[in-house]
């Protein structure tokens, strides 16, 4: 474990050096992140221009979900998103050969090698939205609520990573899946909205099959006292189950891999 | 002879995309899912607050029509043109007797046709699930189709302009992302322009983003008055002229620069 952490630190240093070399790309990424956040805030404001609340959800509640969503998305983007974005070309170009030759886990190397420092802005935006939303909601803060907030983030990152790996793994079977990375983004865009928005059947699908509602909306419901605390246990189990499934499917896919030249 | 070249590219594009149905299905799912997702948010807002049924029906129709119309008006070649300029493969368009605009437009149309055909079953299922009620005249269908063809020309021209920027910029994907954000936000993908407050609607009306996707859908869902439709067409033509004019100037300048780099 320590060995992998040391390797990851080296990956992070190399990534930082590369990002400093292309500072204009860095600033463009910051601009895009700010644009996405402002775009979503604009859309939420239009929602609440029409109505005062969505069911039992107030504007503050919705922003709290969005803040958490931005924070774990930012951490996910910082740690693995760029890797998943180029996973398709890594496999199709045959470069995955070199991954298999390395004396470390192919999953680790192919999904955690590039660290995106430009996503720090996304994290800061998420924290700002989260803090603002906290001031808007009626919440009695106790140790349990604070502990839950700290659990939500790593579980959210883990779940997003697992789903990201699962979505990208079909590349081992299908030759060209350039746009599959967009699918992960689209599916997780549902994580920004409260559960009540979706019909019951879809809610179950988005909790147990593609667990997007588990990463932000449902745990925030628990924190706000709108849902049972048992959902946290469900979240914990589903999150770990997905990590296990993602790892298993990935290595099953690796067995199907044929180098591009063969 | 020229027609043979054009139809060949179109046919090749269809063949190419039909070789990878999984990729196309993912794209279609992506497009339809986003629309349905936002539709569900709006339906919840309206149903929980018992707002007017007519507006809810109009919103439902808007989001069910959006994937088809956005597929008709979509263009995405800017990134590829810029990449070709960067790696030098763009030279083939300068040496071969075919314009890159003809090449990419035929490729775009081939992909579009295939995508729309595959999308129809998804839309039928979504229509069956949400059951919007509507009556529409042939005139409105005709005008909305005309608007979507013009939106495609505008979208294609804008992407060409983005691609031409590749003569100067290392990468243009961030520019595309910014256009995408603006189109989602102000262009009606997330919120139909007819739900904006009046003052905001006036601002959005003169921005270019609405004419990349939403304008034909607004006509189709009969959300606009005849005055607003006429004004929309005029603004669309003004933006189209500006983009084409800027592209032509930048193309001439860029070509000189490209020649210098390529030696």
XYZ file of C-alpha atoms in Angstrom:
525
model
C 0.000 0.000 0.000
C 2.797 2.396 0.967
C 4.613 1.483 -2.251
C 1.546 2.484 -4.285
C 1.189 5.735 -2.374
C 4.834 6.604 -3.114
C 4.300 5.817 -6.803
C 1.191 7.994 -6.847
C 3.195 10.888 -5.382
C 5.660 10.505 -8.259
C 2.749 10.487 -10.753
C 1.425 13.674 -9.126
C 4.819 15.410 -9.401
C 5.158 14.499 -13.091
C 1.597 15.669 -13.758
C 2.241 18.964 -12.000
C 5.373 19.588 -14.060
C 3.410 18.861 -17.261
C 0.569 21.180 -16.271
C 2.964 24.006 -15.446
C 4.424 23.656 -18.954
C 0.969 24.283 -20.465
C -0.315 27.070 -18.257
C -2.822 28.288 -20.869
C -4.539 24.866 -20.767
C -4.676 25.176 -16.991
C -6.432 28.552 -17.125
C -8.822 27.380 -19.826
C -9.768 24.427 -17.569
C -10.395 26.855 -14.714
C -12.599 28.954 -17.024
C -14.558 25.874 -18.121
C -15.099 24.772 -14.499
C -16.314 28.229 -13.497
C -18.579 28.182 -16.573
C -20.115 24.805 -15.634
C -20.764 25.958 -12.054
C -22.312 29.258 -13.157
C -24.408 27.416 -15.759
C -25.831 25.058 -13.130
C -26.462 27.893 -10.674
C -28.301 29.746 -13.454
C -30.477 26.678 -14.156
C -31.272 26.206 -10.445
C -32.203 29.869 -10.173
C -34.616 29.471 -13.100
C -36.161 26.442 -11.331
C -36.688 28.512 -8.197
C -37.903 31.490 -10.213
C -40.886 29.274 -11.098
C -41.469 27.761 -7.628
C -40.356 28.237 -3.999
C -39.556 24.601 -3.385
C -39.482 21.223 -5.125
C -41.568 18.996 -2.876
C -39.882 19.242 0.527
C -36.662 20.513 -1.047
C -35.752 24.160 -0.603
C -33.215 26.065 -2.648
C -30.617 25.652 0.140
C -31.160 21.875 0.215
C -30.653 21.609 -3.521
C -27.465 23.698 -3.395
C -26.191 21.510 -0.547
C -26.523 18.454 -2.809
C -24.872 20.357 -5.638
C -22.014 21.497 -3.384
C -21.289 17.927 -2.283
C -21.595 16.762 -5.885
C -19.030 19.372 -7.034
C -16.633 18.479 -4.224
C -16.491 14.737 -4.881
C -16.553 15.337 -8.654
C -13.564 17.649 -8.213
C -11.670 15.060 -6.183
C -12.581 12.429 -8.793
C -11.415 14.714 -11.610
C -8.208 15.464 -9.707
C -7.407 11.811 -9.125
C -8.739 9.722 -12.036
C -10.962 11.464 -14.604
C -8.227 12.356 -17.119
C -7.059 8.719 -17.007
C -10.513 7.376 -17.786
C -10.853 9.924 -20.602
C -7.824 8.482 -22.378
C -8.487 4.858 -21.456
C -10.168 4.177 -24.794
C -7.146 5.350 -26.802
C -4.787 3.548 -24.422
C -6.447 0.231 -25.269
C -7.184 0.853 -28.956
C -3.732 2.193 -29.780
C -2.048 -0.799 -28.171
C -0.288 1.365 -25.581
C -1.950 -0.813 -22.963
C 0.848 -3.326 -23.737
C 3.218 -1.079 -21.818
C 0.808 -0.910 -18.883
C 0.768 -4.697 -18.671
C 4.556 -4.824 -18.709
C 4.902 -2.617 -15.627
C 5.473 -4.417 -12.298
C 2.438 -2.739 -10.717
C -1.323 -3.204 -10.882
C -2.617 -2.375 -14.411
C -5.776 -0.933 -12.863
C -3.746 1.401 -10.681
C -1.412 2.444 -13.479
C -4.053 2.967 -16.175
C -6.593 4.800 -14.013
C -4.521 6.835 -11.556
C -1.404 7.867 -13.481
C -2.478 11.385 -14.530
C -3.296 13.822 -11.739
C -5.214 16.920 -12.872
C -4.205 19.893 -10.785
C -6.379 22.235 -12.826
C -9.403 20.684 -11.089
C -8.494 22.419 -7.840
C -10.748 25.278 -8.978
C -13.695 22.861 -9.225
C -13.021 21.803 -5.635
C -12.914 25.393 -4.381
C -16.164 26.198 -6.205
C -17.775 23.127 -4.631
C -16.624 24.122 -1.145
C -17.920 27.680 -1.640
C -21.353 26.445 -2.800
C -21.466 23.907 0.034
C -20.646 26.505 2.708
C -23.163 28.976 1.301
C -25.838 26.266 1.193
C -25.093 25.289 4.806
C -25.955 28.826 5.874
C -29.302 28.526 4.056
C -30.585 25.237 5.500
C -32.076 24.557 8.909
C -29.739 21.949 10.265
C -28.950 21.095 13.866
C -25.264 20.309 13.692
C -24.115 17.449 15.862
C -21.171 15.036 15.717
C -23.294 12.605 13.703
C -24.018 15.123 10.930
C -20.363 16.185 10.740
C -19.236 12.542 10.612
C -21.770 11.840 7.852
C -20.522 14.759 5.745
C -16.969 13.434 6.038
C -18.092 9.938 5.023
C -20.133 11.119 2.024
C -17.151 12.542 0.155
C -14.784 9.493 0.073
C -17.690 7.136 -0.598
C -18.831 9.383 -3.448
C -15.341 9.427 -4.966
C -15.060 5.633 -4.646
C -18.471 5.049 -6.238
C -17.754 7.427 -9.101
C -14.401 5.764 -9.699
C -15.998 2.296 -9.736
C -18.758 3.335 -12.121
C -16.192 5.149 -14.292
C -14.055 2.000 -14.541
C -17.129 -0.151 -15.261
C -18.332 2.189 -18.004
C -14.919 2.266 -19.674
C -14.194 -1.455 -19.489
C -16.338 -2.399 -22.554
C -13.484 -0.869 -24.572
C -11.792 -4.271 -24.215
C -14.642 -5.858 -26.201
C -15.834 -3.086 -28.518
C -13.246 -1.565 -30.795
C -14.343 2.060 -30.787
C -16.048 3.650 -27.797
C -14.626 7.175 -27.986
C -17.656 8.818 -26.455
C -18.176 6.379 -23.603
C -16.505 8.759 -21.163
C -19.311 11.242 -21.847
C -21.806 8.618 -20.682
C -20.308 8.606 -17.203
C -20.667 12.387 -17.015
C -24.263 12.253 -18.279
C -25.311 9.527 -15.845
C -23.769 11.359 -12.926
C -25.497 14.589 -13.865
C -28.569 12.954 -12.282
C -26.686 13.051 -8.947
C -27.336 16.793 -8.714
C -31.083 16.379 -8.273
C -33.138 15.113 -5.318
C -34.573 11.612 -5.367
C -38.181 12.815 -5.591
C -37.576 14.050 -9.120
C -37.458 10.473 -10.400
C -40.235 7.871 -10.622
C -39.923 5.021 -8.089
C -38.598 2.439 -10.571
C -35.945 4.836 -11.819
C -34.995 5.716 -8.245
C -34.179 2.053 -7.572
C -32.223 1.867 -10.813
C -30.237 4.986 -9.862
C -29.505 3.629 -6.393
C -28.653 -0.024 -6.943
C -27.773 -0.424 -10.643
C -26.112 2.890 -11.537
C -25.696 4.341 -8.045
C -25.749 8.034 -8.968
C -28.365 8.997 -6.369
C -26.282 7.357 -3.649
C -23.362 9.693 -4.098
C -24.892 13.026 -3.110
C -28.653 13.291 -3.088
C -29.570 10.395 -0.778
C -26.863 10.944 1.870
C -27.744 14.643 2.012
C -31.364 13.598 2.537
C -30.147 11.608 5.558
C -28.089 14.543 6.867
C -31.117 16.840 6.506
C -33.306 14.306 8.316
C -35.480 13.606 5.253
C -34.451 9.937 4.983
C -33.559 7.077 7.316
C -29.976 6.739 8.552
C -30.037 3.118 7.292
C -29.433 4.505 3.818
C -25.877 5.175 4.947
C -25.366 1.479 5.507
C -26.835 0.765 2.057
C -24.496 3.401 0.616
C -21.475 1.850 2.293
C -22.318 -1.669 1.084
C -23.202 -0.616 -2.471
C -20.066 1.516 -2.726
C -17.763 -1.336 -1.681
C -19.684 -3.818 -3.845
C -19.194 -1.573 -6.875
C -15.483 -1.231 -6.184
C -15.190 -5.007 -6.074
C -17.300 -5.492 -9.229
C -15.343 -2.793 -11.105
C -12.031 -4.439 -10.227
C -13.291 -7.898 -11.206
C -14.775 -6.736 -14.522
C -11.613 -4.765 -15.322
C -9.360 -7.809 -14.916
C -11.835 -9.916 -16.864
C -11.567 -7.323 -19.627
C -7.769 -7.387 -19.471
C -7.929 -11.102 -20.341
C -9.824 -10.183 -23.527
C -7.246 -7.569 -24.521
C -5.452 -8.109 -27.807
C -2.633 -5.773 -28.630
C -3.378 -3.372 -31.502
C -0.722 -4.954 -33.677
C -2.001 -8.513 -33.400
C -18.437 14.327 -61.154
C -18.606 16.534 -58.124
C -21.907 14.931 -57.111
C -20.235 11.496 -57.246
C -17.519 12.708 -54.870
C -20.052 14.169 -52.496
C -22.264 11.081 -52.417
C -19.191 8.872 -51.975
C -18.156 10.719 -48.819
C -21.732 10.537 -47.562
C -21.858 6.779 -48.230
C -18.451 6.207 -46.622
C -19.530 8.141 -43.551
C -22.652 5.976 -43.234
C -20.563 2.820 -43.657
C -18.035 4.007 -41.116
C -20.551 4.862 -38.404
C -22.644 1.731 -38.988
C -19.546 -0.369 -38.240
C -19.662 0.860 -34.631
C -23.303 0.610 -33.515
C -22.342 0.413 -29.828
C -20.699 3.818 -29.998
C -23.698 5.336 -31.766
C -26.127 3.813 -29.286
C -24.136 5.313 -26.423
C -24.319 8.727 -28.106
C -28.050 8.415 -28.604
C -28.642 7.261 -25.041
C -26.537 10.179 -23.855
C -28.594 12.679 -25.850
C -31.999 11.228 -24.907
C -31.093 10.641 -21.236
C -30.060 14.275 -20.697
C -33.343 15.528 -22.139
C -35.440 13.051 -20.152
C -33.520 13.860 -16.961
C -34.272 17.576 -17.163
C -37.838 16.827 -18.260
C -38.325 14.803 -15.074
C -37.097 17.718 -12.958
C -39.568 20.066 -14.652
C -42.437 17.584 -14.392
C -41.759 17.203 -10.660
C -41.646 20.963 -10.203
C -44.953 21.421 -12.014
C -46.757 18.382 -10.597
C -45.764 19.038 -6.966
C -46.773 22.661 -7.238
C -49.918 21.950 -9.255
C -48.938 24.408 -11.935
C -50.804 24.675 -15.215
C -51.204 21.532 -17.274
C -50.835 23.280 -20.613
C -47.354 24.534 -19.759
C -46.338 21.093 -18.470
C -47.529 19.557 -21.715
C -45.526 22.102 -23.726
C -42.385 21.418 -21.669
C -42.831 17.646 -22.141
C -43.149 18.040 -25.886
C -40.124 20.364 -25.907
C -37.829 17.826 -24.241
C -39.094 14.888 -26.310
C -38.526 16.810 -29.535
C -35.147 18.175 -28.405
C -33.021 15.021 -29.081
C -34.271 14.757 -32.681
C -33.911 18.474 -33.435
C -30.523 18.720 -31.737
C -29.375 15.761 -33.832
C -30.478 17.542 -36.998
C -28.770 20.805 -36.052
C -25.654 19.350 -34.416
C -22.108 19.753 -35.776
C -18.917 18.665 -34.046
C -16.036 18.816 -36.531
C -14.233 21.863 -35.060
C -12.036 19.749 -32.808
C -11.075 17.372 -35.647
C -10.236 20.204 -38.063
C -8.008 21.823 -35.421
C -6.321 18.467 -34.742
C -5.646 17.987 -38.461
C -4.176 21.468 -38.708
C -1.976 20.758 -35.702
C -0.627 17.405 -36.919
C -0.324 18.509 -40.560
C -2.804 16.039 -42.081
C -4.932 19.023 -43.053
C -2.646 19.373 -46.109
C -4.652 16.676 -47.886
C -7.559 19.092 -48.321
C -5.199 21.595 -49.917
C -3.753 19.018 -52.292
C -6.818 16.945 -53.149
C -9.672 18.311 -55.284
C -12.139 18.422 -52.418
C -12.855 21.137 -49.892
C -12.667 20.263 -46.202
C -16.062 21.911 -45.782
C -17.680 19.549 -48.304
C -15.862 16.604 -46.720
C -16.944 17.364 -43.159
C -20.479 18.392 -44.097
C -21.093 15.108 -45.932
C -19.533 13.168 -43.089
C -21.749 15.041 -40.646
C -24.886 14.348 -42.688
C -24.086 10.635 -42.962
C -23.585 10.297 -39.203
C -26.673 12.382 -38.557
C -28.935 10.231 -40.713
C -27.779 7.044 -39.005
C -28.149 8.550 -35.531
C -31.641 9.897 -36.173
C -32.814 6.548 -37.538
C -31.519 4.747 -34.455
C -32.945 7.409 -32.156
C -36.551 7.074 -33.352
C -37.362 3.947 -31.245
C -36.030 5.713 -28.103
C -38.246 8.722 -28.778
C -41.292 6.526 -29.424
C -40.757 4.806 -26.047
C -40.279 8.187 -24.321
C -43.414 9.540 -26.045
C -45.366 6.490 -24.852
C -44.107 7.031 -21.278
C -44.903 10.747 -21.039
C -47.836 10.994 -23.489
C -47.759 14.696 -24.392
C -50.860 15.932 -26.190
C -50.410 18.180 -29.166
C -51.900 19.303 -32.428
C -49.568 20.623 -35.036
C -50.055 22.013 -38.516
C -47.976 21.133 -41.548
C -46.938 24.780 -41.737
C -45.396 24.677 -38.248
C -43.621 21.395 -39.052
C -42.272 22.955 -42.255
C -41.057 26.127 -40.539
C -39.439 24.220 -37.670
C -37.652 21.943 -40.163
C -36.463 24.980 -42.106
C -35.234 26.512 -38.837
C -33.408 23.315 -37.887
C -31.668 23.168 -41.289
C -30.571 26.786 -40.825
C -29.498 25.947 -37.267
C -27.380 23.157 -38.700
C -25.773 25.578 -41.204
C -25.087 27.980 -38.323
C -23.777 25.237 -36.050
C -21.615 23.840 -38.874
C -20.230 27.317 -39.666
C -19.447 27.952 -35.997
C -17.615 24.627 -35.730
C -15.688 25.483 -38.892
C -14.678 28.766 -37.268
C -13.567 26.901 -34.124
C -11.568 24.490 -36.314
C -9.900 27.366 -38.190
C -8.763 28.771 -34.835
C -6.531 25.686 -34.769
C -4.137 27.672 -37.006
C -3.311 29.759 -33.937
C -4.297 27.717 -30.891
C -2.716 24.569 -29.485
C -6.091 23.049 -28.652
C -9.684 24.176 -29.173
C -11.602 21.700 -27.018
C -11.943 24.244 -24.195
C -13.565 26.698 -26.626
C -15.994 23.964 -27.624
C -16.712 23.256 -23.965
C -17.450 26.933 -23.321
C -19.817 27.006 -26.323
C -21.423 23.839 -24.976
C -21.926 25.356 -21.512
C -23.446 28.503 -23.018
C -25.721 26.403 -25.256
C -26.912 24.299 -22.313
C -27.471 27.377 -20.166
C -28.747 30.069 -22.528
C -29.504 27.976 -25.595
C -32.493 26.157 -24.158
C -31.020 22.697 -23.612
C -31.551 22.843 -19.848
C -34.294 25.418 -19.617
C -36.573 26.281 -22.548
C -36.229 29.980 -23.355
C -40.008 30.443 -22.965
C -39.608 29.784 -19.223
C -37.073 32.586 -18.786
C -38.156 35.850 -17.153
C -39.136 38.388 -19.854
C -35.992 40.504 -19.562
C -33.731 37.461 -19.727
C -35.632 36.135 -22.737
C -34.898 39.404 -24.564
C -31.182 38.999 -23.782
C -31.150 35.324 -24.810
C -32.985 36.184 -28.020
C -30.021 38.159 -29.322
C -27.376 35.677 -28.168
C -26.248 33.100 -30.749
C -26.630 29.993 -28.538
C -30.399 29.627 -28.798
C -30.053 29.293 -32.587
C -27.736 26.291 -32.274
C -30.433 24.006 -30.845
C -33.511 25.388 -29.193
C -35.051 27.789 -31.728
C -36.496 25.086 -34.064
C -37.867 23.171 -31.048
C -39.555 26.308 -29.742
C -41.241 26.735 -33.137
C -42.261 23.056 -33.171
C -43.810 23.265 -29.691
C -45.650 26.446 -30.729
C -44.131 28.422 -27.874
C -43.393 31.460 -30.036
C -45.583 34.129 -31.602
C -45.223 34.860 -35.331
C -43.355 38.062 -34.445
C -40.888 36.120 -32.298
C -40.396 33.565 -35.081
C -39.703 36.294 -37.662
C -37.330 38.079 -35.286
C -35.606 34.772 -34.552
C -34.972 34.085 -38.247
C -33.550 37.596 -38.737
C -31.196 37.252 -35.749
C -30.167 33.773 -36.928
C -29.273 35.156 -40.370
C -27.257 38.011 -38.825
C -25.233 35.561 -36.684
C -24.785 33.227 -39.633
C -23.425 36.071 -41.749
C -21.072 37.216 -38.962
C -19.690 33.721 -38.383
C -19.187 32.957 -42.086
C -17.603 36.365 -42.697
C -15.199 35.951 -39.743
C -14.363 32.400 -40.855
C -13.482 33.585 -44.365
C -11.141 36.271 -43.049
C -9.488 33.914 -40.552
C -9.229 31.163 -43.175
C -7.187 33.419 -45.481
C -4.916 34.530 -42.641
C -4.604 31.020 -41.237
C -3.720 29.497 -44.573
C -0.761 31.872 -44.899
C 0.398 30.878 -41.436
C -0.116 27.167 -42.160
C 1.962 27.457 -45.340
C 4.757 29.108 -43.375
C 4.749 26.360 -40.738
C 4.601 23.554 -43.247
C 7.405 25.029 -45.260
